[in-house]
Short mmCIF file of C-alpha atoms in Angstrom, two decimals:
data_model
loop_
_atom_site.label_atom_id
_atom_site.label_comp_id
_atom_site.label_asym_id
_atom_site.label_seq_id
_atom_site.Cartn_x
_atom_site.Cartn_y
_atom_site.Cartn_z
CA MET A 270 -15.02 -2.17 -16.98
CA GLN A 271 -18.78 -2.43 -15.22
CA PRO A 272 -18.67 0.84 -13.63
CA GLU A 273 -21.77 0.22 -11.83
CA SER A 274 -19.92 -2.15 -8.99
CA SER A 275 -18.38 0.29 -6.90
CA SER A 276 -15.11 -1.86 -5.61
CA ARG A 277 -13.84 -4.67 -6.42
CA PRO A 278 -12.53 -8.17 -4.09
CA THR A 279 -9.50 -8.10 -3.27
CA LEU A 280 -6.95 -11.98 -2.74
CA ALA A 281 -6.75 -13.04 0.73
CA SER A 282 -3.28 -13.29 1.84
CA GLY A 283 -3.88 -15.06 5.38
CA PRO A 284 -3.85 -18.84 4.49
CA TRP A 285 0.49 -18.01 4.15
CA ARG A 286 0.22 -15.90 7.62
CA THR A 287 -0.47 -19.07 9.39
CA LEU A 288 2.29 -21.42 8.10
CA ARG A 289 4.77 -20.68 11.21
CA ARG A 290 2.01 -21.14 13.47
CA ARG A 291 0.12 -24.06 12.36
CA GLY A 292 3.74 -26.45 12.74
CA PRO A 293 5.24 -30.09 11.12
CA VAL A 294 1.98 -31.11 10.39
CA LEU A 295 0.81 -28.44 7.91
CA LEU A 296 4.48 -27.85 6.48
CA GLY A 297 4.14 -31.44 5.38
CA ALA A 298 1.52 -30.60 3.78
CA ILE A 299 2.95 -27.96 1.72
CA LEU A 300 5.45 -30.80 1.14
CA LEU A 301 3.40 -33.17 -0.60
CA VAL A 302 1.55 -30.70 -2.12
CA LEU A 303 3.98 -29.35 -3.77
CA ALA A 304 5.16 -33.18 -4.88
CA VAL A 305 2.09 -34.36 -5.81
CA GLY A 306 1.79 -31.12 -8.65
CA LEU A 307 5.83 -31.78 -9.43
CA LEU A 308 4.68 -35.29 -10.17
CA ILE A 309 2.27 -34.23 -12.05
CA ARG A 310 4.09 -31.78 -14.07
CA GLN A 311 7.34 -33.77 -14.12
CA GLY A 312 5.14 -36.43 -15.92
CA GLY A 313 4.25 -35.06 -19.20
CA GLU A 314 7.51 -33.65 -19.86
CA GLY A 315 9.44 -37.30 -19.44
CA ALA A 316 11.54 -36.86 -15.91
CA VAL A 317 13.82 -39.98 -14.99
CA LEU A 318 14.30 -40.57 -11.27
CA THR A 319 17.08 -39.75 -9.58
CA GLY A 320 19.70 -40.58 -6.13
CA PRO A 321 18.52 -42.84 -3.86
CA THR A 322 15.02 -42.50 -4.37
CA ALA A 323 15.54 -44.29 -7.74
CA ALA A 324 16.80 -46.74 -6.05
CA SER A 325 14.28 -46.65 -3.90
CA ALA A 326 11.68 -46.74 -6.29
CA GLY A 327 13.58 -49.10 -8.36
CA ALA A 328 12.59 -51.75 -5.31
CA GLN A 329 9.72 -51.31 -4.93
CA ALA A 330 8.70 -51.28 -8.33
CA ALA A 331 7.20 -54.25 -9.55
CA PRO A 332 9.16 -57.80 -10.29
CA SER A 333 10.36 -58.78 -12.25
CA ARG A 334 7.62 -60.99 -14.74
CA THR A 335 4.30 -59.83 -14.00
CA PRO A 336 1.12 -61.93 -14.50
CA ARG A 337 -1.18 -61.49 -17.55
CA ALA A 338 -4.88 -60.41 -17.29
CA SER A 339 -4.13 -64.15 -19.00
CA GLY A 340 -3.12 -66.13 -17.47
CA GLY A 341 0.28 -65.69 -19.37
CA THR A 342 3.43 -63.03 -18.38
CA VAL A 343 4.96 -59.97 -19.04
CA ALA A 344 8.27 -60.02 -20.40
CA GLU A 345 11.02 -58.09 -18.14
CA GLY A 346 11.82 -55.83 -20.99
CA SER A 347 8.46 -55.03 -21.19
CA VAL A 348 8.27 -54.10 -17.60
CA GLU A 349 11.70 -51.81 -17.98
CA GLU A 350 9.94 -50.13 -20.88
CA ALA A 351 6.79 -49.47 -19.29
CA GLU A 352 8.89 -48.13 -16.14
CA ALA A 353 10.95 -45.90 -18.00
CA ARG A 354 7.61 -44.41 -19.37
CA ALA A 355 5.73 -43.49 -16.52
CA PRO A 356 5.59 -40.25 -14.46
CA HIS A 357 8.64 -39.83 -11.71
CA TYR A 358 8.91 -37.79 -8.82
CA ASP A 359 13.31 -36.38 -8.06
CA ALA A 360 12.72 -35.59 -4.69
CA THR A 361 16.28 -33.24 -4.96
CA THR A 362 13.45 -30.34 -5.95
CA CYS A 363 11.46 -30.42 -3.34
CA TRP A 364 12.06 -27.97 -0.72
CA ARG A 365 13.05 -30.16 1.89
CA ASP A 366 14.57 -27.21 4.19
CA LEU A 367 10.74 -25.26 4.14
CA GLU A 368 11.36 -26.25 8.07
CA ARG A 369 13.88 -25.02 9.43
CA PHE A 370 13.56 -21.88 6.36
CA ASN A 371 10.52 -20.78 8.67
CA GLU A 372 11.50 -21.34 11.83
CA GLY A 373 15.62 -19.98 11.58
CA VAL A 374 15.08 -17.48 9.18
CA SER A 375 16.15 -14.25 10.66
CA LEU A 376 15.86 -10.41 8.80
CA GLU A 377 19.95 -10.77 8.28
CA THR A 378 19.42 -14.42 6.43
CA PHE A 379 17.26 -13.70 4.90
CA ARG A 380 18.52 -12.19 1.71
CA ASP A 381 20.99 -14.75 1.21
CA TRP A 382 18.60 -17.42 2.21
CA ALA A 383 15.95 -16.58 0.33
CA ALA A 384 18.54 -16.00 -2.70
CA PRO A 385 18.19 -19.22 -4.29
CA LEU A 386 14.34 -19.55 -3.88
CA LEU A 387 13.49 -16.88 -5.81
CA SER A 388 14.64 -18.27 -8.50
CA SER A 389 10.85 -20.43 -8.49
CA ARG A 390 8.53 -20.47 -11.25
CA ASP A 391 5.80 -21.23 -8.60
CA PRO A 392 4.03 -18.07 -6.99
CA LEU A 393 2.80 -19.95 -3.99
CA VAL A 394 6.94 -19.79 -3.10
CA ARG A 395 7.27 -16.20 -4.04
CA MET A 396 3.63 -15.43 -2.16
CA TYR A 397 5.68 -17.05 1.12
CA LEU A 398 8.52 -15.59 1.00
CA LYS A 399 6.99 -11.67 0.91
CA GLU A 400 3.92 -12.78 3.82
CA ARG A 401 7.81 -14.32 6.41
CA LEU A 402 9.34 -11.16 5.27
CA THR A 403 6.54 -8.61 6.30
CA GLU A 404 6.45 -10.80 9.61
CA LEU A 405 9.38 -10.34 9.94
CA ILE A 406 9.56 -6.49 9.46
CA GLY A 407 6.37 -6.16 11.97
CA ASN A 408 6.58 -2.97 13.45
CA ASP A 409 10.14 -1.76 13.68
CA ALA A 410 10.65 1.16 11.20
CA GLY A 411 14.50 0.20 11.43
CA ARG A 412 14.12 -3.25 9.43
CA ALA A 413 11.20 -1.45 7.37
CA GLY A 414 14.85 1.25 5.90
CA GLN A 415 17.31 -2.03 6.10
CA VAL A 416 14.62 -3.83 3.66
CA LEU A 417 13.32 -0.72 2.04
CA GLU A 418 17.55 -0.40 0.94
CA TRP A 419 17.63 -3.63 0.14
CA THR A 420 15.62 -2.28 -2.60
CA ARG A 421 18.29 0.17 -4.70
CA GLU A 422 19.42 -2.83 -5.96
CA ALA A 423 17.88 -6.23 -5.81
CA GLY A 424 16.84 -7.82 -9.32
CA PRO A 425 13.44 -7.83 -10.50
CA LYS A 426 11.97 -11.34 -8.40
CA GLU A 427 13.62 -10.16 -5.72
CA PHE A 428 12.59 -5.84 -6.05
CA LYS A 429 8.82 -7.34 -6.21
CA VAL A 430 8.88 -9.82 -3.33
CA PHE A 431 10.49 -6.71 -0.89
CA ALA A 432 8.58 -3.81 -1.39
CA MET A 433 5.31 -6.74 -1.61
CA ALA A 434 6.54 -7.07 2.44
CA LEU A 435 7.07 -3.66 2.91
CA LYS A 436 3.35 -2.86 1.56
CA ASP A 437 1.72 -5.05 4.37
CA SER A 438 3.61 -4.13 6.76
CA GLU A 439 2.81 -2.57 9.67
CA ALA A 440 5.86 -0.09 9.95
CA VAL A 441 5.42 1.17 6.33
CA HIS A 442 2.77 2.87 8.28
CA HIS A 443 5.31 4.55 10.24
CA PRO A 444 5.95 8.39 9.11
CA ASP A 445 9.72 8.67 8.55
CA VAL A 446 9.23 5.24 6.67
CA ALA A 447 6.69 6.78 4.58
CA ARG A 448 9.02 10.13 3.79
CA ARG A 449 11.67 7.48 2.42
CA LEU A 450 9.23 5.84 0.60
CA VAL A 451 8.25 8.42 -0.81
CA GLU A 452 11.41 9.62 -1.58
CA MET A 453 12.71 7.01 -3.67
CA GLY A 454 9.49 6.75 -5.52
CA LEU A 455 10.78 10.75 -6.84
CA ASP A 456 14.56 9.79 -7.15
CA ALA A 457 15.25 11.00 -10.71
CA GLU A 458 18.74 8.33 -10.28
CA LEU A 459 16.10 5.57 -9.79
CA ASP A 460 15.40 3.77 -12.60
CA THR A 461 11.07 4.71 -14.06
CA GLU A 462 9.95 0.68 -12.74
CA ARG A 463 11.55 0.71 -9.41
CA ARG A 464 10.63 4.10 -8.88
CA ALA A 465 6.41 2.81 -10.33
CA GLY A 466 7.10 0.26 -7.29
CA LEU A 467 8.20 2.08 -4.46
CA LEU A 468 5.33 4.75 -4.85
CA SER A 469 2.85 1.73 -5.16
CA THR A 470 4.22 0.37 -1.73
CA LEU A 471 2.68 3.62 -0.02
CA ASP A 472 -0.81 1.99 -1.48
CA THR A 473 -1.40 1.11 2.24
CA GLN A 474 -1.43 4.11 4.03
CA LYS A 475 -4.27 5.04 5.78
CA GLN A 476 -3.60 8.52 4.57
CA LEU A 477 -1.13 11.40 2.53
CA SER A 478 -0.49 14.80 4.05
CA PRO A 479 -1.40 17.77 1.62
CA GLU A 480 2.83 18.19 1.34
CA VAL A 481 2.48 14.76 -0.11
CA LEU A 482 -0.24 15.06 -2.48
CA THR A 483 1.24 17.74 -3.91
CA ARG A 484 4.38 16.13 -4.66
CA LEU A 485 2.53 12.89 -5.53
CA SER A 486 0.11 14.86 -7.75
CA ASP A 487 3.31 17.48 -10.09
CA PHE A 488 5.05 13.75 -10.44
CA ALA A 489 2.30 12.29 -12.12
CA LYS A 490 1.81 15.62 -14.33
CA ASP A 491 5.38 15.72 -15.74
CA PRO A 492 5.25 14.69 -19.19
CA ALA A 493 8.79 12.16 -18.10
CA SER A 494 7.05 10.13 -15.20
CA GLY A 495 5.85 7.47 -17.10
CA GLU A 496 5.09 4.52 -15.73
CA GLY A 497 5.57 6.23 -12.07
CA GLY A 498 3.12 8.68 -12.88
CA TRP A 499 1.00 6.37 -13.60
CA ALA A 500 2.12 4.71 -9.94
CA ALA A 501 1.49 7.88 -8.14
CA ALA A 502 -1.87 8.68 -9.45
CA ARG A 503 -3.07 5.25 -8.63
CA THR A 504 -1.59 5.57 -5.42
CA ILE A 505 -3.20 8.71 -4.66
CA ALA A 506 -6.45 7.13 -5.58
CA ARG A 507 -5.91 4.12 -3.67
CA VAL A 508 -4.83 5.95 -0.64
CA MET A 509 -8.11 8.15 -0.94
CA LYS A 510 -10.53 4.83 -0.93
CA ASN A 511 -8.22 4.02 2.57
CA ASP A 512 -9.13 8.07 3.55
CA HIS A 513 -12.49 7.88 2.84
CA GLU A 514 -13.91 4.53 4.39
CA ARG A 515 -12.51 5.87 7.81
CA THR A 516 -13.19 9.45 7.64
CA ALA A 517 -15.95 10.39 4.18
CA ASN A 518 -13.90 12.47 3.26
CA ALA A 519 -12.15 11.74 -0.53
CA ALA A 520 -12.23 16.03 -1.27
CA PRO A 521 -8.23 16.37 -0.48
CA TYR A 522 -7.59 13.47 -3.05
CA LEU A 523 -10.33 13.96 -5.80
CA ASP A 524 -8.95 17.44 -6.35
CA LYS A 525 -5.96 15.97 -7.01
CA LEU A 526 -7.06 13.42 -8.86
CA LEU A 527 -8.81 16.08 -11.08
CA THR A 528 -5.76 18.11 -11.47
CA ILE A 529 -3.88 14.84 -13.26
CA GLY A 530 -7.01 13.99 -15.51
CA SER A 531 -7.18 17.48 -17.01
CA GLN A 532 -3.37 17.83 -17.07
CA SER A 533 -1.54 15.40 -17.81
CA LEU A 534 0.01 14.93 -21.30
CA ASP A 535 0.13 10.45 -20.83
CA GLU A 536 -3.39 9.36 -21.88
CA HIS A 537 -2.72 6.15 -19.35
CA VAL A 538 -1.98 8.69 -16.17
CA ARG A 539 -5.15 10.93 -17.17
CA TYR A 540 -7.61 7.89 -17.66
CA MET A 541 -6.00 6.19 -14.13
CA ALA A 542 -7.11 9.66 -12.83
CA LEU A 543 -10.51 10.00 -14.10
CA SER A 544 -11.08 6.31 -14.04
CA THR A 545 -10.04 5.51 -9.89
CA PRO A 546 -12.32 7.36 -8.09
CA MET A 547 -15.19 4.95 -8.97
CA GLU A 548 -13.73 2.29 -6.81
CA THR A 549 -14.76 4.91 -3.62
CA ALA A 550 -17.52 6.58 -4.82
CA PRO A 551 -17.73 9.56 -3.46
CA VAL A 552 -20.36 11.92 -3.25
CA LEU A 553 -18.52 14.71 -5.50
CA ASP A 554 -19.34 18.67 -3.80
CA ALA A 555 -20.03 22.03 -6.24
CA ARG A 556 -16.20 21.57 -7.41
CA SER A 557 -15.86 18.60 -7.92
CA ILE A 558 -18.70 18.52 -10.34
CA ASP A 559 -17.45 21.32 -12.46
CA GLY A 560 -14.60 19.38 -12.74
CA TYR A 561 -15.52 16.11 -14.01
CA SER A 562 -17.99 18.61 -16.33
CA LYS A 563 -15.48 20.04 -18.61
CA VAL A 564 -13.64 17.03 -18.44
CA LEU A 565 -16.92 15.72 -20.68
CA THR A 566 -15.97 18.22 -22.49
CA SER A 567 -11.91 18.76 -23.14
CA GLU A 568 -10.88 14.79 -23.17
CA GLY A 569 -9.87 13.51 -26.05
CA SER A 570 -10.37 9.86 -24.54
CA PRO A 571 -14.14 8.70 -24.76
CA ASP A 572 -12.69 6.31 -22.14
CA GLY A 573 -11.93 9.34 -19.86
CA ARG A 574 -15.34 11.20 -20.32
CA GLY A 575 -17.37 7.91 -19.74
CA ALA A 576 -15.34 7.49 -16.17
CA ALA A 577 -16.33 11.79 -15.99
CA ALA A 578 -19.43 10.58 -15.90
CA HIS A 579 -19.78 7.21 -14.06
CA ASN A 580 -18.42 9.94 -11.53
CA LEU A 581 -20.53 12.29 -11.88
CA ALA A 582 -23.89 10.17 -11.80
CA LEU A 583 -22.83 10.41 -6.85
CA SER A 584 -23.06 14.02 -6.84
CA SER A 585 -24.45 17.00 -4.33
CA ASP A 586 -26.92 18.13 -6.94
CA PRO A 587 -28.70 15.46 -9.36
CA ALA A 588 -30.36 18.46 -11.37
CA LYS A 589 -27.67 20.02 -12.15
CA VAL A 590 -25.77 16.97 -13.02
CA MET A 591 -28.82 16.20 -14.99
CA GLU A 592 -29.06 19.71 -16.75
CA THR A 593 -24.89 18.74 -17.89
CA PHE A 594 -26.10 15.37 -19.57
CA SER A 595 -27.97 16.54 -21.32
CA ARG A 596 -26.11 19.75 -23.01
CA ALA A 597 -23.73 16.85 -23.47
CA PHE A 598 -25.24 14.10 -25.34
CA GLU A 599 -25.96 15.42 -29.07
CA PRO A 600 -22.15 16.27 -29.82
CA GLU A 601 -20.64 13.07 -28.50
CA GLN A 602 -20.17 11.03 -31.34
CA ASP A 603 -18.63 8.15 -29.05
CA VAL A 604 -21.59 5.70 -28.70
CA CYS A 605 -19.72 4.33 -25.70
CA VAL A 606 -19.90 7.52 -24.48
CA ARG A 607 -23.95 8.17 -24.77
CA TRP A 608 -24.19 5.07 -23.55
CA ALA A 609 -22.31 6.14 -19.88
CA LEU A 610 -24.17 9.10 -20.08
CA PHE A 611 -27.92 7.40 -20.66
CA ARG A 612 -27.45 5.45 -18.02
CA PHE A 613 -25.90 7.39 -15.63
CA SER A 614 -28.79 9.73 -16.07
CA ALA A 615 -30.79 7.22 -13.73
CA ARG A 616 -28.14 6.67 -11.55
CA ALA A 617 -28.08 10.95 -11.01
CA ALA A 618 -31.71 10.94 -10.79
CA GLY A 619 -33.75 7.62 -10.50
CA ARG A 620 -36.90 7.55 -12.34
CA ASP A 621 -36.89 11.40 -12.53
CA ALA A 622 -34.02 10.74 -15.30
CA LEU A 623 -37.04 9.56 -17.48
CA PRO A 624 -37.88 12.24 -19.70
CA VAL A 625 -33.93 13.36 -20.07
CA MET A 626 -33.77 9.52 -21.43
CA ALA A 627 -35.98 10.60 -24.00
CA LYS A 628 -34.80 13.11 -25.34
CA MET A 629 -31.95 11.05 -25.89
CA ALA A 630 -33.57 8.72 -27.34
CA LEU A 631 -34.81 10.52 -29.71
CA ILE A 632 -31.39 11.92 -30.90
CA ASP A 633 -29.89 8.85 -31.05
CA PRO A 634 -33.04 6.07 -31.94
CA ARG A 635 -30.81 3.64 -30.38
CA PHE A 636 -31.22 3.71 -27.10
CA GLN A 637 -35.57 3.30 -27.91
CA PRO A 638 -35.02 0.16 -27.00
CA MET A 639 -33.05 1.01 -23.26
CA TYR A 640 -35.03 3.68 -23.01
CA GLN A 641 -38.56 1.19 -22.82
CA ALA A 642 -36.56 -1.23 -20.72
CA PHE A 643 -35.63 1.98 -18.20
CA GLU A 644 -39.51 2.90 -18.14
CA ARG A 645 -40.45 -0.10 -18.36
CA ILE A 646 -38.91 -1.33 -15.28
CA TYR A 647 -39.48 1.71 -13.10
CA ALA A 648 -43.02 1.70 -13.87
CA SER A 649 -43.20 -2.36 -12.09
CA GLY A 650 -41.88 0.23 -8.94
CA VAL A 651 -38.01 -0.91 -8.37
CA VAL A 652 -36.59 2.62 -7.66
CA ASP A 653 -33.05 0.63 -6.88
CA PHE A 654 -30.30 1.82 -9.52
CA GLU A 655 -28.73 -1.34 -8.54
CA ARG A 656 -31.66 -3.25 -9.00
CA VAL A 657 -32.76 -1.39 -12.17
CA TRP A 658 -29.05 -1.98 -13.32
CA LEU A 659 -29.40 -5.62 -12.72
CA ALA A 660 -33.03 -6.20 -14.41
CA LEU A 661 -31.94 -4.83 -17.53
CA PRO A 662 -33.05 -6.93 -20.92
CA ASP A 663 -28.70 -6.01 -21.04
CA GLN A 664 -26.87 -4.32 -19.75
CA ASP A 665 -24.11 -4.40 -22.69
CA PRO A 666 -25.63 -3.88 -25.15
CA TYR A 667 -23.42 -1.09 -27.38
CA GLY A 668 -19.98 -3.86 -27.13
CA CYS A 669 -19.12 -0.78 -24.78
CA LEU A 670 -17.89 -2.44 -21.38
CA HIS A 671 -15.48 -4.44 -22.42
CA ARG A 672 -13.94 -2.99 -25.11
CA ASP A 673 -10.21 -2.36 -25.77
#
């Protein structure tokens, strides 16, 4: 974890959205790329040529006798042996019906048409199926509901394509569709993994109502929620990021995440709830400052305490945070949590944090070199934390940012 970065890049799926619009030229190019990839792959497996392709290749192969560089000839048997060892491409494995599928598939035929392709190990094929289904759903709540029903009994590969297509569709933002997703995600009759996948489909929502927030929070705190509770906490955090970008208001979501992070009995769920606000980086109000300050003294997981320190670094009351960090440092036994308290002091208060950091370095001499580095950088005139961080001689002096 490198908590100094407040956001993470996401992979764009746009190229597949343009597949239908580029027409036969792009489709042909895709087929060619897949063919070349398969050629290389099968070359290492010693695949053999079959069907019409074999006859064609045999006709175009070397003649029965091939000249040697020295002027002699190669025996016919040697040529045949060389051909047998050469990589061959079986054209029957290429998806020759891609163009027909792309242009002719409908929501009614999608499941049957896609079934053979879902056995492919190529993630690009499954990505294409997801993108095509997203287009078929469009902004139609009825179609989204139909796909949602498919998820009840779909196999793992089918389910993943259906859920991802729903999440990226415009129709998922219809209130009825979102409500059904919540109901199915909290349905105790479904298996935990399926419930987690359905709740993750809500990640793209622009906002969550107070009622839905409460239901997801209660579910995440339930000891029996398992992976579904983890997904519920992550969904709250991701929608918080979406809503915060539009309204700059994260308070309702942050309150629920703090509740989960403080009350869940599952350490993984607690850490998800405590760490995900780092991606949104909201400025904490007094209520949130008090909540995360309690986490610093009550959370059993060092990673959870470190996440709380990160969140406290952005607050509306830097002086109170500095006092909290100063009190928490001496009794803290984990060096990585101490490192979080130390460096996030600089993020919370800038060069005004140096006296507190100097005190920390006296308590734990291991921090003396890092204190001198911070002091030197601030003396040079650098004040922005991001630039201060990048100017440090070592961002991970205690091996904390990538520990297991």
